Short mmCIF file of C-alpha atoms and ligand atoms in Angstrom, two decimals:
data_model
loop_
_atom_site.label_atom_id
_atom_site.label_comp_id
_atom_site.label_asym_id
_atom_site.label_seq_id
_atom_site.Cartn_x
_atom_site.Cartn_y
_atom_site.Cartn_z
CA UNK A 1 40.02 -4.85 -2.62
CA UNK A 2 40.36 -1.47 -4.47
CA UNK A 3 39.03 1.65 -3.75
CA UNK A 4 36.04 1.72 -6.37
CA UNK A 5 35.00 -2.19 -4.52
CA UNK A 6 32.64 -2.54 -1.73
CA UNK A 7 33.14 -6.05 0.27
CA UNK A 8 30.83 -8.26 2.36
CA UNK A 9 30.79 -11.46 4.18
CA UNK A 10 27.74 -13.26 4.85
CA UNK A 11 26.44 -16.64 5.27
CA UNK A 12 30.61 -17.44 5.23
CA UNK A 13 31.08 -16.47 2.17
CA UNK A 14 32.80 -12.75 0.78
CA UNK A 15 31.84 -10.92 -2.08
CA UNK A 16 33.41 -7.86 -3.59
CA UNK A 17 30.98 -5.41 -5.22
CA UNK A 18 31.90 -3.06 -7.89
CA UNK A 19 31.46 0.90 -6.33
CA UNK A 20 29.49 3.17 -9.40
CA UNK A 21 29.60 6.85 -9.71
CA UNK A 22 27.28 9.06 -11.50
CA UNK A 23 28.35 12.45 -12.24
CA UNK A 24 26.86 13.64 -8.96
CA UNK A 25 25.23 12.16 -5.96
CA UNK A 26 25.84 9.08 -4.43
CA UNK A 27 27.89 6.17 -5.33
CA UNK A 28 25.85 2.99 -5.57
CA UNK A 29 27.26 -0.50 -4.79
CA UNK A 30 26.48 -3.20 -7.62
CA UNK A 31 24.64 -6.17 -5.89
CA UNK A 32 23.67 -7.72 -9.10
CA UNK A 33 26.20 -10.72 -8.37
CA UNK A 34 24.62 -10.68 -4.71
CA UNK A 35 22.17 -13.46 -4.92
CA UNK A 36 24.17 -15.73 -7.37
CA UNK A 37 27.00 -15.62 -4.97
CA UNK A 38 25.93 -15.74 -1.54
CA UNK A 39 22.43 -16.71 -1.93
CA UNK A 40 20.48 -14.14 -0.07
CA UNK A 41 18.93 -10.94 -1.11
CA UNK A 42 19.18 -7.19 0.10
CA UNK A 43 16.23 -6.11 2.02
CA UNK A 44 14.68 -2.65 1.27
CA UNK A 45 11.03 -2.45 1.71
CA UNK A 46 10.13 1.47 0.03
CA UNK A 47 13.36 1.29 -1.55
CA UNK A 48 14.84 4.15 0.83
CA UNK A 49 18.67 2.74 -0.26
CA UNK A 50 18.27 1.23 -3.40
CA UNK A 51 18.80 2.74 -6.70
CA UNK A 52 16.70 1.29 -9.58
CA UNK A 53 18.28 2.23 -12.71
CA UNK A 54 20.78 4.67 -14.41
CA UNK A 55 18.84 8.17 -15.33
CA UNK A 56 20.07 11.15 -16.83
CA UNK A 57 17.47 13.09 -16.38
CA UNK A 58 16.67 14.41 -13.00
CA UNK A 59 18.92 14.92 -9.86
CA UNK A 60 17.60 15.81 -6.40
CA UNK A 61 19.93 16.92 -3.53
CA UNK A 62 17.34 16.42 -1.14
CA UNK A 63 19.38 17.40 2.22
CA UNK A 64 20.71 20.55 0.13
CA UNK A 65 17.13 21.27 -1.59
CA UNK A 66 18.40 20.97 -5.41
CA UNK A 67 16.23 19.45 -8.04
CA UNK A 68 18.17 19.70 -11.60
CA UNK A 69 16.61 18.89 -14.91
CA UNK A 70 18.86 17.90 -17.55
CA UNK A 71 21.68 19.77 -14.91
CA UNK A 72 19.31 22.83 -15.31
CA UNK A 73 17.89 24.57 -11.29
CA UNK A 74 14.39 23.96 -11.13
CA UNK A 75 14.28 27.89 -10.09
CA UNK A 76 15.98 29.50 -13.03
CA UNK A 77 13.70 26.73 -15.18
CA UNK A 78 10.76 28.19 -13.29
CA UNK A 79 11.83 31.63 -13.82
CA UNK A 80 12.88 31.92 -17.75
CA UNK A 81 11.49 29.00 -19.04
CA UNK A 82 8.00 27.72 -20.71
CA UNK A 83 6.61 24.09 -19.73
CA UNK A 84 6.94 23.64 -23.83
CA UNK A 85 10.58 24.49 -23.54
CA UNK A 86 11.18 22.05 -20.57
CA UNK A 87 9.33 19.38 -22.01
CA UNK A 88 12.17 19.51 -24.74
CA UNK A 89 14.66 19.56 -22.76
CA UNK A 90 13.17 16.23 -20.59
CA UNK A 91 12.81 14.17 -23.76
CA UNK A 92 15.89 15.38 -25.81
CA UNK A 93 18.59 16.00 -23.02
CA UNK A 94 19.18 19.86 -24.53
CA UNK A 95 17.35 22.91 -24.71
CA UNK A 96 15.78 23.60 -27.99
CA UNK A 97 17.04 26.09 -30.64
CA UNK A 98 14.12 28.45 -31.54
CA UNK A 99 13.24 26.91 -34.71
CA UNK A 100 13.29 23.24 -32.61
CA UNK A 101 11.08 24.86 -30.26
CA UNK A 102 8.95 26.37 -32.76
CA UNK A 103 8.84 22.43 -34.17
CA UNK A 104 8.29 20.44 -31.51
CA UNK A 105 5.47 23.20 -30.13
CA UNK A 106 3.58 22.91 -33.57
CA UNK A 107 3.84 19.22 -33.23
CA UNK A 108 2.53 19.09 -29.99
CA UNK A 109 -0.38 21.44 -30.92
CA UNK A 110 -0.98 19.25 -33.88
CA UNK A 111 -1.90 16.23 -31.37
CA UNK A 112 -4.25 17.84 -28.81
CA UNK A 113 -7.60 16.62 -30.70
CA UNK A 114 -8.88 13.33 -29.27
CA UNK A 115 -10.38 10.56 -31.32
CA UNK A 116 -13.93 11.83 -31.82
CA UNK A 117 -15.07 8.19 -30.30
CA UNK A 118 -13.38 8.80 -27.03
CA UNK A 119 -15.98 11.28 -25.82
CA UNK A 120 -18.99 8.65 -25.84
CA UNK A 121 -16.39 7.45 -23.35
CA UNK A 122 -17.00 9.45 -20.92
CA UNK A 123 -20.43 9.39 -20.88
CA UNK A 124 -20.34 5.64 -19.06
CA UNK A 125 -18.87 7.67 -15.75
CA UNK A 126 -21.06 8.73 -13.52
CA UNK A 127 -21.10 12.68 -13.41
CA UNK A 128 -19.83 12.66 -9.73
CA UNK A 129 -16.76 10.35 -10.44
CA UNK A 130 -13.28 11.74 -9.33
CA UNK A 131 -11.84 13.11 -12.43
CA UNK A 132 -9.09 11.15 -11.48
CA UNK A 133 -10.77 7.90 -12.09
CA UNK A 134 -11.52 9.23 -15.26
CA UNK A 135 -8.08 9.73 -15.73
CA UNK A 136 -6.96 6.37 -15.52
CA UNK A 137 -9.80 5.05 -17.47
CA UNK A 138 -9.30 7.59 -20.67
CA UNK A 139 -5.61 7.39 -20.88
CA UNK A 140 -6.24 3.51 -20.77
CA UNK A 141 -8.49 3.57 -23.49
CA UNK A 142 -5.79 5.57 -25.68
CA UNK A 143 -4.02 1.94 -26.66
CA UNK A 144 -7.52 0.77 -27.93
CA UNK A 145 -7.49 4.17 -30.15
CA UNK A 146 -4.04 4.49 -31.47
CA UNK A 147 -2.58 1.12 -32.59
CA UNK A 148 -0.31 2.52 -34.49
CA UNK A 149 2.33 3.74 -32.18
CA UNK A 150 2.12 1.07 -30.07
CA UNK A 151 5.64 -0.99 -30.88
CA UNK A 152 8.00 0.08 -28.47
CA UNK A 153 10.83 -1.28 -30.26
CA UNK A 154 10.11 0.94 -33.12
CA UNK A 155 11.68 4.53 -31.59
CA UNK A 156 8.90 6.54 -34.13
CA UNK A 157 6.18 4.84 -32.34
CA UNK A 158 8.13 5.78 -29.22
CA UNK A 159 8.28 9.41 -30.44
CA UNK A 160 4.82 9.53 -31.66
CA UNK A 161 2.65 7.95 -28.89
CA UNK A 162 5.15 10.23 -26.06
CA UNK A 163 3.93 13.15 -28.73
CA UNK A 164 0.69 12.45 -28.29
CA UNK A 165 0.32 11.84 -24.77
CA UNK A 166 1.60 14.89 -23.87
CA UNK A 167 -0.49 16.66 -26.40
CA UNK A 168 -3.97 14.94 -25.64
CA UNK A 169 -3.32 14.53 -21.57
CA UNK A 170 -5.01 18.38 -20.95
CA UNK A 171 -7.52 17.47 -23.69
CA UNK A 172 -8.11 14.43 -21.64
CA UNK A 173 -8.17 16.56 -18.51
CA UNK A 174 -10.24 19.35 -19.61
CA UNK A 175 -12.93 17.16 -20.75
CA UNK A 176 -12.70 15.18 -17.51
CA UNK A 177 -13.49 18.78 -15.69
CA UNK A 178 -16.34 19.28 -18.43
CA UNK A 179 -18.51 16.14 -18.04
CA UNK A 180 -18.34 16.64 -14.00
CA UNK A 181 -20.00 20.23 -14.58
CA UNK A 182 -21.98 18.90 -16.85
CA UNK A 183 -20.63 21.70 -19.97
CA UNK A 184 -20.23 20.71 -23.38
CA UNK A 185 -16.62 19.56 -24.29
CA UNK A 186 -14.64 22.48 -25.52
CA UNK A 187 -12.55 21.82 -28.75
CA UNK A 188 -8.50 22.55 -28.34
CA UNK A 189 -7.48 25.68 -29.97
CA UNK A 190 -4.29 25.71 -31.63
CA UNK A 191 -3.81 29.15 -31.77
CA UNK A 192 -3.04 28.96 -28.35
CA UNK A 193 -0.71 28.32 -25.93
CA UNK A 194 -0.37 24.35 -24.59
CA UNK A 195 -1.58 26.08 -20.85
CA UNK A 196 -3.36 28.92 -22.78
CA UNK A 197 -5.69 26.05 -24.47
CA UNK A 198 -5.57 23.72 -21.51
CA UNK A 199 -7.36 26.80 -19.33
CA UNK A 200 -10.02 27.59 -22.24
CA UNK A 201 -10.84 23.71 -22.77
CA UNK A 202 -11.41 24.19 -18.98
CA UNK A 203 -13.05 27.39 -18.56
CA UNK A 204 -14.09 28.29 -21.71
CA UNK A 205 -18.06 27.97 -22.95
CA UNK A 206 -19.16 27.83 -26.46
CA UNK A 207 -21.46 30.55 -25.75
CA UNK A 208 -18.98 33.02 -25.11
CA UNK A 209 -15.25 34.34 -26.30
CA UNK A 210 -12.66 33.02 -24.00
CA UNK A 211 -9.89 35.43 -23.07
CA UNK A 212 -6.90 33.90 -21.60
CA UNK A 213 -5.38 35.99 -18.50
CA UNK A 214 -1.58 36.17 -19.86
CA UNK A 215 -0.84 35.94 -16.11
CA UNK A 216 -2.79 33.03 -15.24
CA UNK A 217 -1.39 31.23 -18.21
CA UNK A 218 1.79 31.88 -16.80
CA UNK A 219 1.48 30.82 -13.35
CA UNK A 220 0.00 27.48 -14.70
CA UNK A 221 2.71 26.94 -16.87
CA UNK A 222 4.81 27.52 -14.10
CA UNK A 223 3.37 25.05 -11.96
CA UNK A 224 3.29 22.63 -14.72
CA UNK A 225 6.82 23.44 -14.93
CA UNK A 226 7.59 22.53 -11.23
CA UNK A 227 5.56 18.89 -11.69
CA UNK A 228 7.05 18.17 -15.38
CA UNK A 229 9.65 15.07 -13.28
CA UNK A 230 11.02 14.38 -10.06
CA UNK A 231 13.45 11.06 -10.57
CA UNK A 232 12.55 7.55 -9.63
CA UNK A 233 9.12 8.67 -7.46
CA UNK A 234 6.42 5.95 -6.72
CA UNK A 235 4.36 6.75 -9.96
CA UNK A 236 7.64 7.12 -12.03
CA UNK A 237 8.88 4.13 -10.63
CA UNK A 238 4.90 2.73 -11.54
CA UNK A 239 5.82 3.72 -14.78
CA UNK A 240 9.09 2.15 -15.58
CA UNK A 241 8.22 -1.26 -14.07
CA UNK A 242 4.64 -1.40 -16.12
CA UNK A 243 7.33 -0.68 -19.21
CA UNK A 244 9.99 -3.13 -18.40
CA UNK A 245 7.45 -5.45 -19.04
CA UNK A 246 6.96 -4.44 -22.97
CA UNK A 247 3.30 -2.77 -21.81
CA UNK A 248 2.35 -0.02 -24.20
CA UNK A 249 3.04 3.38 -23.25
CA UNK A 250 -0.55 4.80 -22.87
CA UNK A 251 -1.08 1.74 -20.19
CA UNK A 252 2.15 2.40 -18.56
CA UNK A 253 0.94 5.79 -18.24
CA UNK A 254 -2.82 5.15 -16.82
CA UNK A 255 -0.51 2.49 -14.39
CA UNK A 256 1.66 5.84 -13.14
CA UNK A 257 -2.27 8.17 -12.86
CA UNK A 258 -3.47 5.41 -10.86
CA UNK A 259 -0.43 5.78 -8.49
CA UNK A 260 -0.39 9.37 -8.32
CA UNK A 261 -3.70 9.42 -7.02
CA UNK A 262 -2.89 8.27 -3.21
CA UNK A 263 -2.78 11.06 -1.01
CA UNK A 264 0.92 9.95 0.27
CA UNK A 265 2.00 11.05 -3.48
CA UNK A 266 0.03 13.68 -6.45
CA UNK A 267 -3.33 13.50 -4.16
CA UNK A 268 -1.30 15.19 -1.47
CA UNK A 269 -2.43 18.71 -2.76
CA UNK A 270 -6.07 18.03 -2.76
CA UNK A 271 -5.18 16.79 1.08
CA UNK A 272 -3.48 20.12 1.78
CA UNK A 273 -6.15 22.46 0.99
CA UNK A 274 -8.98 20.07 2.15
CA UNK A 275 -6.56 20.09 5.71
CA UNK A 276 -6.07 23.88 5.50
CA UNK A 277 -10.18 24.39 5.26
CA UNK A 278 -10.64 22.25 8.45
CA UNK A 279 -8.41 24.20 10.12
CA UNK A 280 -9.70 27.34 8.70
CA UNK A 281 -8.23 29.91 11.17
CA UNK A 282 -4.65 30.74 12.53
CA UNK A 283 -5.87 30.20 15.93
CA UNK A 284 -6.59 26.40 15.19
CA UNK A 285 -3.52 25.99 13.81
CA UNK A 286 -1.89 24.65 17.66
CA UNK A 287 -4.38 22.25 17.93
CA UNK A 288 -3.35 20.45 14.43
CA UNK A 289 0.02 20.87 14.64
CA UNK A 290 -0.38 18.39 18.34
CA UNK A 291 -2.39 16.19 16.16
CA UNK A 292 0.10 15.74 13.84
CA UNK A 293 2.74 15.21 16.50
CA UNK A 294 0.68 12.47 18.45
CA UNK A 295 1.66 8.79 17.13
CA UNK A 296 -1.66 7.66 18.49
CA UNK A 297 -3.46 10.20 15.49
CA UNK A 298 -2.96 9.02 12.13
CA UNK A 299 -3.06 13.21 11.28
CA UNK A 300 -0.30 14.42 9.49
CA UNK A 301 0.59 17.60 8.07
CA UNK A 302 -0.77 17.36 4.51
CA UNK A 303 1.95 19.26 2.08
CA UNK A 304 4.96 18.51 4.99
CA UNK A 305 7.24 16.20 4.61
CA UNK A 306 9.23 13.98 1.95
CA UNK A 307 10.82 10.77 1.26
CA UNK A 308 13.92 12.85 -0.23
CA UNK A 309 13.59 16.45 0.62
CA UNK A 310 15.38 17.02 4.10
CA UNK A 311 15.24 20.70 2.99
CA UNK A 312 12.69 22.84 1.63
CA UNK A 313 11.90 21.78 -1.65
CA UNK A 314 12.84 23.85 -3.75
CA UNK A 315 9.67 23.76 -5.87
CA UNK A 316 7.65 25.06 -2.76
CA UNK A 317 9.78 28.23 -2.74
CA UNK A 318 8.42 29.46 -5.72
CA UNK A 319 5.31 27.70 -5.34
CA UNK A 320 4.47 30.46 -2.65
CA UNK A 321 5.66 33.68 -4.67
CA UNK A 322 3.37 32.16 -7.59
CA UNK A 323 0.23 32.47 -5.41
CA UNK A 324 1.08 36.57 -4.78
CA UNK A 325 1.33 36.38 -8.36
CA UNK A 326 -1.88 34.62 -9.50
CA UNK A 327 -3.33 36.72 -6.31
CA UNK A 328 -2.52 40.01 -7.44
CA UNK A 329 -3.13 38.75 -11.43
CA UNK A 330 -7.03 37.77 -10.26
CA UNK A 331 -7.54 40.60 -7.50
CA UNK A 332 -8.64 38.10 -4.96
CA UNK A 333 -7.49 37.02 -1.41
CA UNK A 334 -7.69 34.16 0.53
CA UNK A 335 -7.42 33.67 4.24
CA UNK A 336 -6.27 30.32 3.57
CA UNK A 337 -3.28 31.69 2.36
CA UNK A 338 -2.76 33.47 5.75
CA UNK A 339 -3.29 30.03 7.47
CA UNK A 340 -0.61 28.51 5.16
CA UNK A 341 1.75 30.70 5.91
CA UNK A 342 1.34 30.90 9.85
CA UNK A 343 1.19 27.22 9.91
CA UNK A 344 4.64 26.92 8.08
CA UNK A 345 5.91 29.58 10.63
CA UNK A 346 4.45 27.44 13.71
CA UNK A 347 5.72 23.82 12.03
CA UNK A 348 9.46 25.23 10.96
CA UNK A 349 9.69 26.23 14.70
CA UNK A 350 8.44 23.40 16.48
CA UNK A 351 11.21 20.92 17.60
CA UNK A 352 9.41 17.89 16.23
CA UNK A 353 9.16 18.94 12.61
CA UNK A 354 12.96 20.28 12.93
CA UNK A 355 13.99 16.96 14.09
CA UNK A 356 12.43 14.91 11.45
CA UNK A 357 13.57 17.77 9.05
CA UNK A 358 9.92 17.89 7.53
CA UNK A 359 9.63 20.89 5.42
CA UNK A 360 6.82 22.08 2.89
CA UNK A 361 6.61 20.15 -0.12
CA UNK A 362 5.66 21.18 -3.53
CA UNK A 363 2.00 20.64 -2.93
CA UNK A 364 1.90 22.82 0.54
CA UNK A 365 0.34 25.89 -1.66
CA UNK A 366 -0.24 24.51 -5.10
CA UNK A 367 -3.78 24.16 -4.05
CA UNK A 368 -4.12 27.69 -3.12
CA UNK A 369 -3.10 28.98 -6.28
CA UNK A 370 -5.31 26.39 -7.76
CA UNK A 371 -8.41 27.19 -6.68
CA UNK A 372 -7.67 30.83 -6.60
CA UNK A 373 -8.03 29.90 -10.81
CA UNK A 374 -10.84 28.31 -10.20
CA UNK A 375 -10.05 25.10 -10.65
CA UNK A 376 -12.47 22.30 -7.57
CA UNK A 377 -9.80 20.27 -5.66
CA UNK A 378 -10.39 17.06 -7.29
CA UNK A 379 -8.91 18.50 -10.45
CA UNK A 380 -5.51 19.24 -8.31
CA UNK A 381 -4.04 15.60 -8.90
CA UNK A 382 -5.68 15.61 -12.30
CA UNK A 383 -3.07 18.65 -13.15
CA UNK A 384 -0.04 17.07 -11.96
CA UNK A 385 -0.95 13.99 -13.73
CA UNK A 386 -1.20 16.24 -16.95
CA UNK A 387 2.25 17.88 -16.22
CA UNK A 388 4.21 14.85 -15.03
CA UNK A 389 3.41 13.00 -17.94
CA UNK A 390 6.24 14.54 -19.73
CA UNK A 391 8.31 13.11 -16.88
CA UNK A 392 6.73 9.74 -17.39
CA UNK A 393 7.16 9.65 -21.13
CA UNK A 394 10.49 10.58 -20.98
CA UNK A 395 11.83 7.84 -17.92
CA UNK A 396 9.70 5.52 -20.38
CA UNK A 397 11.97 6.77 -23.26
CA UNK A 398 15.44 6.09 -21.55
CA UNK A 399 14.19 3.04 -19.96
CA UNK A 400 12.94 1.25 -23.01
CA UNK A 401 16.19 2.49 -24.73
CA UNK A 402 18.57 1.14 -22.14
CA UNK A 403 20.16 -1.85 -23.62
CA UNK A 404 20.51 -3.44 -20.45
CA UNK A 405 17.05 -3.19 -19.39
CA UNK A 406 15.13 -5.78 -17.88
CA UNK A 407 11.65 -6.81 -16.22
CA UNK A 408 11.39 -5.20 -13.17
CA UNK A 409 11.02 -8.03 -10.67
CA UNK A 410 11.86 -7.35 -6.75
CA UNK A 411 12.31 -10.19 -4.70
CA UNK A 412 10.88 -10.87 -0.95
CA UNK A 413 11.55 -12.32 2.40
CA UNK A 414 9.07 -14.40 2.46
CA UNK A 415 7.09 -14.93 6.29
CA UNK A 416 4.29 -17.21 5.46
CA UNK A 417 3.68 -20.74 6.66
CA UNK A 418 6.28 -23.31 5.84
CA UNK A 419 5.15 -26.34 3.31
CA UNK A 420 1.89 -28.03 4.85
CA UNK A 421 -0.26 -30.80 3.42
CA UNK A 422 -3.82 -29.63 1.94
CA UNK A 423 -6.49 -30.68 4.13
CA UNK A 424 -9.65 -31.56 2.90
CA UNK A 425 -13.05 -29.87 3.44
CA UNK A 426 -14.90 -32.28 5.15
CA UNK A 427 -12.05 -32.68 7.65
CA UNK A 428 -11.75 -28.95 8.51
N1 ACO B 1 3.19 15.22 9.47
C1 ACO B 1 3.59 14.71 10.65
N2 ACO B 1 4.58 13.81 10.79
C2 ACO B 1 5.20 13.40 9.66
C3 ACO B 1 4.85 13.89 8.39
C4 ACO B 1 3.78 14.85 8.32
N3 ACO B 1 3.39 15.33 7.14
N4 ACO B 1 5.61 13.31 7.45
C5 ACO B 1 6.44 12.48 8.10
N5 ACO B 1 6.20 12.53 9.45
C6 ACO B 1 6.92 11.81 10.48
C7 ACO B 1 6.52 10.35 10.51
O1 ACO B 1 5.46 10.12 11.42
C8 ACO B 1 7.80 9.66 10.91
O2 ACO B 1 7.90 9.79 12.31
P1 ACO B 1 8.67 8.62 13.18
O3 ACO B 1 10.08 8.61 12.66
O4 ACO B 1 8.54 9.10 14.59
O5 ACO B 1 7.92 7.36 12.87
C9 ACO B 1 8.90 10.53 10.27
O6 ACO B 1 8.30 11.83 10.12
C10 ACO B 1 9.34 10.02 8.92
O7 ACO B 1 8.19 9.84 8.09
P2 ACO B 1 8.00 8.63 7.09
O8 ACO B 1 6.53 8.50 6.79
O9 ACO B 1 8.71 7.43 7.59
O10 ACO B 1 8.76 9.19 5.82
P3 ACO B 1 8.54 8.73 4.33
O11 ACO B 1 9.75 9.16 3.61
O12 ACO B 1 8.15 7.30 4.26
O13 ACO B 1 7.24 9.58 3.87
C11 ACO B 1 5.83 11.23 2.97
C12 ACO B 1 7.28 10.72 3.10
C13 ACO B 1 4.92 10.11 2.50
C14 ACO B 1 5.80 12.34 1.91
C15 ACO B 1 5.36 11.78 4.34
O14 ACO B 1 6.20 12.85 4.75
C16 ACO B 1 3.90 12.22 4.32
O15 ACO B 1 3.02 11.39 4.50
N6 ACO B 1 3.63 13.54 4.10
C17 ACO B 1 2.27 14.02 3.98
C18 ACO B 1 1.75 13.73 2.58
C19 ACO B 1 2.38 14.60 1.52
O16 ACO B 1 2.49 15.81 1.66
N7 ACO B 1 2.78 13.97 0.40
C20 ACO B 1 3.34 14.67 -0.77
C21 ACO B 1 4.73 14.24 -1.03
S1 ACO B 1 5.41 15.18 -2.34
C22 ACO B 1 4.75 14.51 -3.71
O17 ACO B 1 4.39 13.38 -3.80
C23 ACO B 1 4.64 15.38 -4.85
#
């Protein structure tokens, strides 16, 4: 065997396995020959060993806390960089040149308007329905509206329909906010900003001027910065398999909102703040932190923990400086704030949560800045949605590019009764 094999007996039988490298991170052993040889599968329910594809995109150290994009820190992103910009850089593998920049953000502009029929569409939602629901519905409907960027083996269709879901996704989002408050749909203003727009199709009333706080507009595009990917994650990894089947790209999409929306993934930031109200007060912070602890209460920490992070994630870091931002920006307080950050001091100390190495994730304070905006908690998910679509699109992009792909299709162990004889009705 050489050094680049892995080998393994089973059943009587021995298989050697090719050893792959990326260009960083761990090697992966090649099971593809697995089944055909020995006849029996791996087993890795939540995939916590298994790599699904080859990506170039996005690289997470999560015992080190490093999340690249493109090979680019997720900090100095944060810091220097626009969502516009990174959005680039996710779907072309470089960052821009100023005139490709000044392209691909007049494009983008060019694509926020929605077809004019997909606002009756909203109007068959209840007004109380979780934006997010809305969500999945609307970007749904897109492959009813836009037929012609629908062949995925036609790379400008590709290029057009990953144009204009990232274009019409805050349209889609705004509107969503809109017809819950029960304001008129605000039109997308291409003099602005993509997150300059987003927050007056939001905010904004036709009664009145909308002026965009230049530092609110940056802290949003910030945090849409720190949501834009995050590798092979559930709704990602929603996204991908819906593709490998040939789906359209504005139903793989609605497949990766809908997956989003669980509070163990994007709904995890409308969980943190709703947990941080309950608790209200530093002083209650003890008593939830036990909760947590106790096996017998399903409580966890809401914003703690990850399936990769063994660190602090990275984005959380400047998650927190953002809210002193948006904080001072806005003039306000909030004691929740406060609460946040005594109950990170309390968890970071506490020998369970350094055992299990459960740290704050990105959504720990992304709620705080949130709402400090303005924005009600069940937008929170909607946002990420809106930001991670670029992520999306672009895994969607390399995927359906990949000559080798093929149909996702996991096997099982099966556990279910053996062969049996139907038995008739009459004689059960
Ligand atoms: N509070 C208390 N205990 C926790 C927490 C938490 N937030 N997270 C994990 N644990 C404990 C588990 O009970 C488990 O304990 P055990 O080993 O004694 O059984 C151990 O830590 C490992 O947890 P798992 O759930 O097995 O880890 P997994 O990788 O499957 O889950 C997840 C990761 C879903 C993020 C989990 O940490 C969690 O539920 N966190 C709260 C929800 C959250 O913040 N989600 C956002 C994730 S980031 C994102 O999607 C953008």
């Amino acid at each position: 065997m050489s050094d680049n094999q892995a080998s393994l007996t089973a059943g009587g039988k021995s298989l050697d396995m090719p050893i792959k490298s990326g260009t960083i991170g761990p090697d992966v052993i090649d099971i593809r020959k697995l089944y055909a040889q020995t006849g029996m599968f791996t087993y890795d329910p939540g995939f916590t060993s298994t790599a699904s594809c080859d990506s170039a995109l996005t690289y997470i150290d999560g015992d080190e806390g490093v999340l690249l994009h493109r090979g680019y820190p997720i900090g100095q992103l944060a810091e220097h960089s626009s969502f516009m910009e990174v959005s680039y850089l996710l779907l072309n593998g470089e960052l821009p040149s100023q005139q490709e920049l000044a392209d691909f953000s007049r494009t983008i502009t060019r694509h926020t308007m929605l077809h004019e029929q997909l606002s009756t569409f909203y109007r068959g939602f209840r007004r109380d329905a979780h934006p997010m629901a809305i969500m999945c519905g609307v970007v749904g409907a897109l492959s009813a509206f836009y037929h012609d960027s629908t062949d995925i083996s036609d790379p400008q269709h590709r290029k057009i329909s990953s144009h204009r879901l990232i274009a019409k996704m805050p349209t889609i989002a705004a509107m969503a906010y809109k017809y819950s408050v029960g304001q008129p749909f605000v039109y997308p203003d291409n003099k602005l900003s993509y997150t300059g727009n987003f927050l007056k199709m939001t905010f904004g009333v036709p009664a009145e001027e909308y002026e965009v706080i230049p530092e609110v507009e940056k802290a949003l595009d910030r945090i849409f910065i720190l949501h834009a990917d995050h590798e092979q994650n559930a709704s990602t990894s929603t996204v991908r398999l819906a593709g490998s089947s040939g789906a359209n790209p504005f139903a793989c999409i609605a497949a990766g909102i809908a997956c989003l929306w669980g509070p163990a993934h994007g709904g995890a930031n409308e969980a943190a703040l709703n947990m941080l109200k309950e608790i209200g007060t530093p002083d209650r912070i003890q008593h939830y932190i036990e909760r947590a602890k106790d096996k017998n209460d399903p409580f966890r920490l809401m914003g703690f923990g990850h399936r990769v992070y063994k660190n602090y994630d990275p984005r959380a870091t400047v998650m927190q400086q953002t809210v002193r931002e948006v904080f001072a920006a806005l003039n306000v307080q909030d004691p929740l704030f406060e609460t946040a950050l005594r109950l990170e001091e309390i968890a970071l100390s506490d020998p369970y949560f350094i055992e299990k190495k459960l740290f704050p994730n990105v959504d720990f304070y992304s709620g705080i800045i949130l709402s400090a905006i303005g924005f009600p908690t069940t937008m929170f998910t909607v946002l990420f949605a809106l930001a991670r679509t670029v992520g999306w699109v672009a895994q969607w992009n390399e995927m359906i590019s990949d000559p080798g792909q093929k149909i996702g299709r996991p096997r099982q162990l099966y556990t279910g009764p053996t062969q049996r004889d139907y038995v008739p009705l009459s004689q059960r």
